[in-house]
Amino acid sequence: MQNNLFTRILQRLQPLREATGRWFNRRKATWQRFAEKYPRGSRIVKWGGLAALLGAFALLIFTLIVFLSVPTVRQLRQVQTQHASEIYSADGALLGRYFNENRTVIKYEDMPAHIFDALVATEDERFYRHGGIDFRSWGRVLFRTILRKDESGGGGSTISQQLAKNLFKRKNYKFLSLLINKAREIVIATRLERAYEKPQLLALYLNTVPFSENVFGIDVAARRFFSKAPSDLLVEEGAALIGTLRATTHYNPARFPDRVRERRNVVLRQMLKNDYITQSAFDSLQQLPLELCYDPVIKNDGIAPYFREYVRMELDRLLADHRKPNGQPYDLYADGLKIYTTLNTNIQRIAESAVQEHISYLQRNFDKQWQGQKPWVDDEVINTLMRASSRYEKYKKQGLSDEQIQKRFEEKIPMTVFSWEGDKDVEMSPLDSIRYYFCLMQVGFLAAEPRSGFIRAWVGGIDFNYFQFDHVRARRQSGSAFKPIVYTQALRSGIPPCEQIPNELKIYHQYEEGEWAVKEYGREDPTPHISPEGKDEDDWIPQNSDGIYGGSYSMEGALTNSVNTITVNLIMRTGYQAVIDLARKMGITSEKMPPEPTLALGTGEVSVYEMVSAFSIFANRGLRVPLTVISRIETYDGKVLVSFDQPKPERVISEEHADMITEMLQSVASYGTAARLRWKYGLHHPLAIAGKTGTSQNHSDGWFVGFTPMLVAGVWVGGDSPLVRFRHFEYGQGAATALPVWGIFMRKLLDDPRFSAWEEATFPVLSEALQDSLNCPHRIKSAAEILADSILADSLSRIELLPGEELTPVEGFEQD
């Protein structure tokens, strides 16, 4: 059927085909006669026609490229520029921006008129009289700017053409790039004039134009160089900013103020010429100095950089679940989102100040202890760090041998290194710089409100520009700071808090089936007879840091004095898996929690974030509220995209058990390992403080996690590697490394009038039943100790001498 139809169509077209053929044959015969009579002319016509045909084809392609690659008027009315997203603190301070182009878009009404006057007078005098293209300006550029070298009149492009270039980046068309891009900008400029009114074009231009230092738009530029909103700019300040547009690097106000002042006066002269200012105004304004109020806001500088980086990672996760009205995903760096966080800048600044004050002191102490010696045993760790460096990778790509690379790493070169006195220019070999940085003390600090879970301060290290690794999220052994979780499970398991638990040195053995059990008991005397010598490979002997054994302790007494033997006794009775399960419920998600009795002494690796989460449950009377950093996210036009209401608290432990642990931890802060909070840092009674210190094996990690009724704060201090440690326990313990940061922070916080009322807050009063359950001696001495005390009470050393008397030395005794 289809074949028959096709055949009929061909038959009907046959006369046309024949007529066309006869016409071409006659033209061919005519051309042959012309070519025979005029051979030279025929060649000219032939090649000219071919050239015309190719030219027409090229023009068609050029037109298609230009017109098909430019937006329509309707699309231009919906044009979207990249907006920097802004992150704000809970107290309304701008913490920083996330951007590809650092820009904040403002309305025409928020821009002063003199900014528009300066822009038009300098960049496009006939702006209000043309439709996007100013042909007269082309002649002006040729005569004035090129021949007479007069820069006051601006370039040949109109403001609309420059706006077209700002909105739509130029493309690469090989050798035709300049021609095609210029043509595109001309077409876009004429369409912009149809899409917008003149004032709208000026506002759009000033919101998109690049200034110095990767700053886009008049709002960010005004705040960067004059620390004020555009509406507050003075005439001479606005003229200075407009003047920098000619060459933003050459006229950088922060680097070349004299150049910018001269350029500012050129702009003022143009404003005078175009009747935007009077002669008297010009005469006075041009005499003024350029007074900047420079405020650089760099991505890694400013307050709370570790917090901002964590928020950024959270935003990547949160925004993945949301789409814009057009179905596209949100772009944190281009969509101008407003992120409101829980951070309090006043608390944050106090935290950063406390960290700087103590860690700088601690570093000097650390360096003095080692005095040029290596705080690690094996140099292979330095070689490993060298091989992991970007410098080593670069040398490898260059084809250098290991010997050549080693030599390069040992050669001194100029470099800038971190120091507590500020950036330091030194001559140092790359290998020495690795050793230098490896020995620096690091810190992680986190503070949150227990009832709301709102994080108020976050310090992830000593300097984000040099050390991006966040120690708030890093996991390290927690030492005795983990013990309150063990004691909580002991209470949950029904062990009475006033049970007197023997302070006995024991050997724990791991049997073939993986279970641990007591292998041998030590004697109940101050000098243990059990020693590491002769123990089996699968034996473990937990020892007290003070080396004292004998007698017995209540739970409160054992936790106050951080008695290891008692804590291990408790975890063996509760079961270490039960402790791990409780830790999970309290917010500790680390997988490095060994299911063995060593867990009681903090061999599990946890983060400051997790420990603050766990301790907030004690402060919140057994309720867990997840820690929160973001309160809400808004779109550029103010619509709430995500709002985080305070989550419903989850009951993890009973109110009674939480209050009992809090009571025990108050004893730690008053009489135990954290007592220096009271006598050294001025946090005297009746201020309500509870907390626990912690020190890992070989004193590589120092911890203190403490809380008041209003705030929970955790501190970790140590090196980037556990191989870096203090030489002596006295200096490396958590009470000497981490606790001082907490003490300095809390004292400064309560001295601040904005938070002084927190000093009056108290923990809940224990019920009479709970008070009775804890009303027992912290420690009962052994018989040997009681006997020794009795002998001491009757000894000569206790005799009070009369004036003028003295003791006769007795052999074998020292005189006090």
PDB file of C-alpha atoms in Angstrom, residues 78-279:
ATOM      1  CA  GLN A  78      14.159  35.054  35.931  1.00  0.00           C
ATOM      2  CA  VAL A  79      17.949  35.244  36.083  1.00  0.00           C
ATOM      3  CA  GLN A  80      19.504  33.959  39.301  1.00  0.00           C
ATOM      4  CA  THR A  81      22.929  34.990  40.560  1.00  0.00           C
ATOM      5  CA  GLN A  82      25.056  32.981  42.935  1.00  0.00           C
ATOM      6  CA  HIS A  83      24.454  34.021  46.541  1.00  0.00           C
ATOM      7  CA  ALA A  84      26.781  33.153  49.418  1.00  0.00           C
ATOM      8  CA  SER A  85      25.031  31.184  52.148  1.00  0.00           C
ATOM      9  CA  GLU A  86      25.414  32.734  55.593  1.00  0.00           C
ATOM     10  CA  ILE A  87      25.770  31.028  58.949  1.00  0.00           C
ATOM     11  CA  TYR A  88      24.566  32.830  62.077  1.00  0.00           C
ATOM     12  CA  SER A  89      25.035  32.230  65.789  1.00  0.00           C
ATOM     13  CA  ALA A  90      22.188  31.927  68.269  1.00  0.00           C
ATOM     14  CA  ASP A  91      22.870  35.501  69.374  1.00  0.00           C
ATOM     15  CA  GLY A  92      22.560  36.829  65.823  1.00  0.00           C
ATOM     16  CA  ALA A  93      26.225  37.238  64.851  1.00  0.00           C
ATOM     17  CA  LEU A  94      27.385  36.395  61.332  1.00  0.00           C
ATOM     18  CA  LEU A  95      29.853  33.532  61.783  1.00  0.00           C
ATOM     19  CA  GLY A  96      30.879  33.153  58.156  1.00  0.00           C
ATOM     20  CA  ARG A  97      29.825  32.368  54.605  1.00  0.00           C
ATOM     21  CA  TYR A  98      29.907  29.384  52.279  1.00  0.00           C
ATOM     22  CA  PHE A  99      30.432  30.512  48.708  1.00  0.00           C
ATOM     23  CA  ASN A 100      31.869  30.054  45.269  1.00  0.00           C
ATOM     24  CA  GLU A 101      31.462  33.798  44.812  1.00  0.00           C
ATOM     25  CA  ASN A 102      31.328  35.806  48.031  1.00  0.00           C
ATOM     26  CA  ARG A 103      28.125  37.724  47.366  1.00  0.00           C
ATOM     27  CA  THR A 104      25.078  38.971  49.269  1.00  0.00           C
ATOM     28  CA  VAL A 105      22.277  40.380  47.119  1.00  0.00           C
ATOM     29  CA  ILE A 106      20.476  43.490  48.385  1.00  0.00           C
ATOM     30  CA  LYS A 107      17.564  45.527  47.044  1.00  0.00           C
ATOM     31  CA  TYR A 108      17.736  48.730  45.017  1.00  0.00           C
ATOM     32  CA  GLU A 109      16.187  50.603  47.941  1.00  0.00           C
ATOM     33  CA  ASP A 110      19.089  49.560  50.200  1.00  0.00           C
ATOM     34  CA  MET A 111      21.667  51.219  47.961  1.00  0.00           C
ATOM     35  CA  PRO A 112      22.443  54.956  48.249  1.00  0.00           C
ATOM     36  CA  ALA A 113      21.777  57.158  45.235  1.00  0.00           C
ATOM     37  CA  HIS A 114      25.373  58.418  45.123  1.00  0.00           C
ATOM     38  CA  ILE A 115      26.578  54.886  44.366  1.00  0.00           C
ATOM     39  CA  PHE A 116      24.466  54.842  41.186  1.00  0.00           C
ATOM     40  CA  ASP A 117      25.640  58.359  40.317  1.00  0.00           C
ATOM     41  CA  ALA A 118      29.293  57.382  40.686  1.00  0.00           C
ATOM     42  CA  LEU A 119      28.785  54.226  38.638  1.00  0.00           C
ATOM     43  CA  VAL A 120      26.995  55.962  35.747  1.00  0.00           C
ATOM     44  CA  ALA A 121      29.378  58.938  35.710  1.00  0.00           C
ATOM     45  CA  THR A 122      32.432  56.664  35.526  1.00  0.00           C
ATOM     46  CA  GLU A 123      31.355  53.605  33.572  1.00  0.00           C
ATOM     47  CA  ASP A 124      28.524  54.725  31.259  1.00  0.00           C
ATOM     48  CA  GLU A 125      27.710  58.452  31.024  1.00  0.00           C
ATOM     49  CA  ARG A 126      24.905  57.878  28.466  1.00  0.00           C
ATOM     50  CA  PHE A 127      23.355  54.991  30.439  1.00  0.00           C
ATOM     51  CA  TYR A 128      19.927  56.631  30.659  1.00  0.00           C
ATOM     52  CA  ARG A 129      19.916  57.543  26.927  1.00  0.00           C
ATOM     53  CA  HIS A 130      20.768  54.293  25.130  1.00  0.00           C
ATOM     54  CA  GLY A 131      19.134  50.901  24.772  1.00  0.00           C
ATOM     55  CA  GLY A 132      22.054  48.741  25.839  1.00  0.00           C
ATOM     56  CA  ILE A 133      24.574  49.660  23.104  1.00  0.00           C
ATOM     57  CA  ASP A 134      26.263  53.059  22.943  1.00  0.00           C
ATOM     58  CA  PHE A 135      27.755  53.414  19.465  1.00  0.00           C
ATOM     59  CA  ARG A 136      29.013  56.918  20.234  1.00  0.00           C
ATOM     60  CA  SER A 137      31.175  55.493  23.032  1.00  0.00           C
ATOM     61  CA  TRP A 138      33.110  53.376  20.528  1.00  0.00           C
ATOM     62  CA  GLY A 139      34.423  56.501  18.864  1.00  0.00           C
ATOM     63  CA  ARG A 140      35.168  58.028  22.259  1.00  0.00           C
ATOM     64  CA  VAL A 141      37.199  54.963  23.245  1.00  0.00           C
ATOM     65  CA  LEU A 142      39.213  55.154  20.027  1.00  0.00           C
ATOM     66  CA  PHE A 143      39.942  58.867  20.328  1.00  0.00           C
ATOM     67  CA  ARG A 144      40.107  59.582  24.077  1.00  0.00           C
ATOM     68  CA  THR A 145      41.196  56.379  25.765  1.00  0.00           C
ATOM     69  CA  ILE A 146      43.471  54.889  23.102  1.00  0.00           C
ATOM     70  CA  LEU A 147      44.904  57.957  21.348  1.00  0.00           C
ATOM     71  CA  ARG A 148      44.900  60.493  24.204  1.00  0.00           C
ATOM     72  CA  LYS A 149      45.321  57.889  27.001  1.00  0.00           C
ATOM     73  CA  ASP A 150      42.609  59.572  29.093  1.00  0.00           C
ATOM     74  CA  GLU A 151      41.140  56.976  31.473  1.00  0.00           C
ATOM     75  CA  SER A 152      38.414  59.148  32.984  1.00  0.00           C
ATOM     76  CA  GLY A 153      35.767  58.417  30.412  1.00  0.00           C
ATOM     77  CA  GLY A 154      35.508  54.672  30.973  1.00  0.00           C
ATOM     78  CA  GLY A 155      35.558  51.878  28.438  1.00  0.00           C
ATOM     79  CA  GLY A 156      33.441  51.175  25.385  1.00  0.00           C
ATOM     80  CA  SER A 157      31.145  48.652  27.032  1.00  0.00           C
ATOM     81  CA  THR A 158      27.936  49.932  28.551  1.00  0.00           C
ATOM     82  CA  ILE A 159      26.792  48.958  32.017  1.00  0.00           C
ATOM     83  CA  SER A 160      24.309  46.592  30.365  1.00  0.00           C
ATOM     84  CA  GLN A 161      27.108  44.916  28.387  1.00  0.00           C
ATOM     85  CA  GLN A 162      29.235  44.572  31.528  1.00  0.00           C
ATOM     86  CA  LEU A 163      26.232  43.131  33.340  1.00  0.00           C
ATOM     87  CA  ALA A 164      25.802  40.603  30.539  1.00  0.00           C
ATOM     88  CA  LYS A 165      29.431  39.563  31.026  1.00  0.00           C
ATOM     89  CA  ASN A 166      28.961  39.292  34.807  1.00  0.00           C
ATOM     90  CA  LEU A 167      25.834  37.180  34.519  1.00  0.00           C
ATOM     91  CA  PHE A 168      26.964  34.867  31.725  1.00  0.00           C
ATOM     92  CA  LYS A 169      30.601  33.892  31.748  1.00  0.00           C
ATOM     93  CA  ARG A 170      32.451  33.985  28.470  1.00  0.00           C
ATOM     94  CA  LYS A 171      32.893  30.718  26.573  1.00  0.00           C
ATOM     95  CA  ASN A 172      35.777  29.345  24.591  1.00  0.00           C
ATOM     96  CA  TYR A 173      35.249  29.415  20.812  1.00  0.00           C
ATOM     97  CA  LYS A 174      38.918  29.030  19.892  1.00  0.00           C
ATOM     98  CA  PHE A 175      40.201  31.876  17.716  1.00  0.00           C
ATOM     99  CA  LEU A 176      36.684  33.340  17.383  1.00  0.00           C
ATOM    100  CA  SER A 177      36.182  33.635  21.161  1.00  0.00           C
ATOM    101  CA  LEU A 178      36.507  37.421  21.385  1.00  0.00           C
ATOM    102  CA  LEU A 179      34.267  38.092  18.401  1.00  0.00           C
ATOM    103  CA  ILE A 180      31.503  35.661  19.373  1.00  0.00           C
ATOM    104  CA  ASN A 181      31.536  36.611  23.056  1.00  0.00           C
ATOM    105  CA  LYS A 182      31.311  40.310  22.222  1.00  0.00           C
ATOM    106  CA  ALA A 183      28.394  39.617  19.909  1.00  0.00           C
ATOM    107  CA  ARG A 184      26.666  37.533  22.600  1.00  0.00           C
ATOM    108  CA  GLU A 185      27.094  40.338  25.135  1.00  0.00           C
ATOM    109  CA  ILE A 186      25.641  42.888  22.717  1.00  0.00           C
ATOM    110  CA  VAL A 187      22.549  40.724  22.160  1.00  0.00           C
ATOM    111  CA  ILE A 188      22.167  39.974  25.892  1.00  0.00           C
ATOM    112  CA  ALA A 189      22.606  43.679  26.732  1.00  0.00           C
ATOM    113  CA  THR A 190      19.777  44.716  24.389  1.00  0.00           C
ATOM    114  CA  ARG A 191      17.536  42.000  25.828  1.00  0.00           C
ATOM    115  CA  LEU A 192      18.395  43.035  29.399  1.00  0.00           C
ATOM    116  CA  GLU A 193      17.214  46.546  28.544  1.00  0.00           C
ATOM    117  CA  ARG A 194      13.892  45.055  27.463  1.00  0.00           C
ATOM    118  CA  ALA A 195      13.656  42.835  30.556  1.00  0.00           C
ATOM    119  CA  TYR A 196      14.421  45.428  33.241  1.00  0.00           C
ATOM    120  CA  GLU A 197      13.970  49.088  34.056  1.00  0.00           C
ATOM    121  CA  LYS A 198      17.113  51.217  34.352  1.00  0.00           C
ATOM    122  CA  PRO A 199      17.161  51.258  38.203  1.00  0.00           C
ATOM    123  CA  GLN A 200      16.780  47.473  38.249  1.00  0.00           C
ATOM    124  CA  LEU A 201      19.729  47.130  35.876  1.00  0.00           C
ATOM    125  CA  LEU A 202      21.909  49.264  38.145  1.00  0.00           C
ATOM    126  CA  ALA A 203      20.968  47.219  41.214  1.00  0.00           C
ATOM    127  CA  LEU A 204      21.544  43.958  39.378  1.00  0.00           C
ATOM    128  CA  TYR A 205      24.932  45.200  38.193  1.00  0.00           C
ATOM    129  CA  LEU A 206      26.048  46.291  41.656  1.00  0.00           C
ATOM    130  CA  ASN A 207      24.949  42.952  43.100  1.00  0.00           C
ATOM    131  CA  THR A 208      27.009  40.945  40.609  1.00  0.00           C
ATOM    132  CA  VAL A 209      30.106  42.990  39.801  1.00  0.00           C
ATOM    133  CA  PRO A 210      33.403  41.609  41.205  1.00  0.00           C
ATOM    134  CA  PHE A 211      35.438  43.787  43.557  1.00  0.00           C
ATOM    135  CA  SER A 212      38.860  43.058  45.029  1.00  0.00           C
ATOM    136  CA  GLU A 213      39.708  39.898  47.016  1.00  0.00           C
ATOM    137  CA  ASN A 214      37.093  37.575  45.492  1.00  0.00           C
ATOM    138  CA  VAL A 215      34.323  39.853  46.747  1.00  0.00           C
ATOM    139  CA  PHE A 216      31.166  40.077  44.629  1.00  0.00           C
ATOM    140  CA  GLY A 217      28.564  42.783  44.971  1.00  0.00           C
ATOM    141  CA  ILE A 218      28.441  46.148  46.698  1.00  0.00           C
ATOM    142  CA  ASP A 219      27.122  44.754  50.002  1.00  0.00           C
ATOM    143  CA  VAL A 220      30.092  42.483  50.734  1.00  0.00           C
ATOM    144  CA  ALA A 221      32.543  45.067  49.370  1.00  0.00           C
ATOM    145  CA  ALA A 222      31.187  47.797  51.667  1.00  0.00           C
ATOM    146  CA  ARG A 223      31.416  45.509  54.673  1.00  0.00           C
ATOM    147  CA  ARG A 224      34.865  44.240  53.722  1.00  0.00           C
ATOM    148  CA  PHE A 225      36.591  47.598  53.210  1.00  0.00           C
ATOM    149  CA  PHE A 226      34.485  49.992  55.323  1.00  0.00           C
ATOM    150  CA  SER A 227      32.722  47.663  57.812  1.00  0.00           C
ATOM    151  CA  LYS A 228      29.324  49.150  57.064  1.00  0.00           C
ATOM    152  CA  ALA A 229      26.198  48.476  55.029  1.00  0.00           C
ATOM    153  CA  PRO A 230      26.012  50.102  51.557  1.00  0.00           C
ATOM    154  CA  SER A 231      23.229  52.423  52.746  1.00  0.00           C
ATOM    155  CA  ASP A 232      25.667  53.898  55.282  1.00  0.00           C
ATOM    156  CA  LEU A 233      28.469  54.598  52.804  1.00  0.00           C
ATOM    157  CA  LEU A 234      29.597  58.190  52.453  1.00  0.00           C
ATOM    158  CA  VAL A 235      29.939  59.733  48.987  1.00  0.00           C
ATOM    159  CA  GLU A 236      33.734  59.491  49.000  1.00  0.00           C
ATOM    160  CA  GLU A 237      33.593  55.842  50.193  1.00  0.00           C
ATOM    161  CA  GLY A 238      31.169  54.872  47.452  1.00  0.00           C
ATOM    162  CA  ALA A 239      33.348  56.657  44.882  1.00  0.00           C
ATOM    163  CA  ALA A 240      36.389  54.718  46.111  1.00  0.00           C
ATOM    164  CA  LEU A 241      34.622  51.383  45.678  1.00  0.00           C
ATOM    165  CA  ILE A 242      33.327  52.279  42.218  1.00  0.00           C
ATOM    166  CA  GLY A 243      36.815  53.403  41.253  1.00  0.00           C
ATOM    167  CA  THR A 244      38.285  49.972  42.032  1.00  0.00           C
ATOM    168  CA  LEU A 245      36.119  48.375  39.314  1.00  0.00           C
ATOM    169  CA  ARG A 246      38.534  49.557  36.627  1.00  0.00           C
ATOM    170  CA  ALA A 247      41.156  47.012  37.793  1.00  0.00           C
ATOM    171  CA  THR A 248      40.236  45.259  41.023  1.00  0.00           C
ATOM    172  CA  THR A 249      43.692  43.868  41.776  1.00  0.00           C
ATOM    173  CA  HIS A 250      45.586  47.042  40.862  1.00  0.00           C
ATOM    174  CA  TYR A 251      43.146  49.132  42.913  1.00  0.00           C
ATOM    175  CA  ASN A 252      42.875  46.910  46.002  1.00  0.00           C
ATOM    176  CA  PRO A 253      42.052  49.346  48.854  1.00  0.00           C
ATOM    177  CA  ALA A 254      43.744  47.216  51.515  1.00  0.00           C
ATOM    178  CA  ARG A 255      47.006  46.860  49.586  1.00  0.00           C
ATOM    179  CA  PHE A 256      47.227  50.080  47.562  1.00  0.00           C
ATOM    180  CA  PRO A 257      45.334  52.833  49.407  1.00  0.00           C
ATOM    181  CA  ASP A 258      47.222  55.653  47.635  1.00  0.00           C
ATOM    182  CA  ARG A 259      46.258  54.337  44.214  1.00  0.00           C
ATOM    183  CA  VAL A 260      42.649  53.979  45.293  1.00  0.00           C
ATOM    184  CA  ARG A 261      42.577  57.534  46.658  1.00  0.00           C
ATOM    185  CA  GLU A 262      43.782  58.860  43.296  1.00  0.00           C
ATOM    186  CA  ARG A 263      41.246  56.732  41.461  1.00  0.00           C
ATOM    187  CA  ARG A 264      38.514  57.866  43.871  1.00  0.00           C
ATOM    188  CA  ASN A 265      39.241  61.473  42.931  1.00  0.00           C
ATOM    189  CA  VAL A 266      38.913  60.577  39.243  1.00  0.00           C
ATOM    190  CA  VAL A 267      35.438  59.215  39.997  1.00  0.00           C
ATOM    191  CA  LEU A 268      34.552  62.345  41.975  1.00  0.00           C
ATOM    192  CA  ARG A 269      35.681  64.475  39.032  1.00  0.00           C
ATOM    193  CA  GLN A 270      33.398  62.511  36.726  1.00  0.00           C
ATOM    194  CA  MET A 271      30.514  63.021  39.164  1.00  0.00           C
ATOM    195  CA  LEU A 272      31.214  66.764  39.102  1.00  0.00           C
ATOM    196  CA  LYS A 273      31.334  66.777  35.316  1.00  0.00           C
ATOM    197  CA  ASN A 274      27.944  65.055  35.111  1.00  0.00           C
ATOM    198  CA  ASP A 275      26.374  67.361  37.717  1.00  0.00           C
ATOM    199  CA  TYR A 276      25.970  64.697  40.400  1.00  0.00           C
ATOM    200  CA  ILE A 277      27.937  66.751  42.954  1.00  0.00           C
ATOM    201  CA  THR A 278      28.703  70.457  43.264  1.00  0.00           C
ATOM    202  CA  GLN A 279      32.071  72.113  42.830  1.00  0.00           C
TER     203      GLN A 279
END
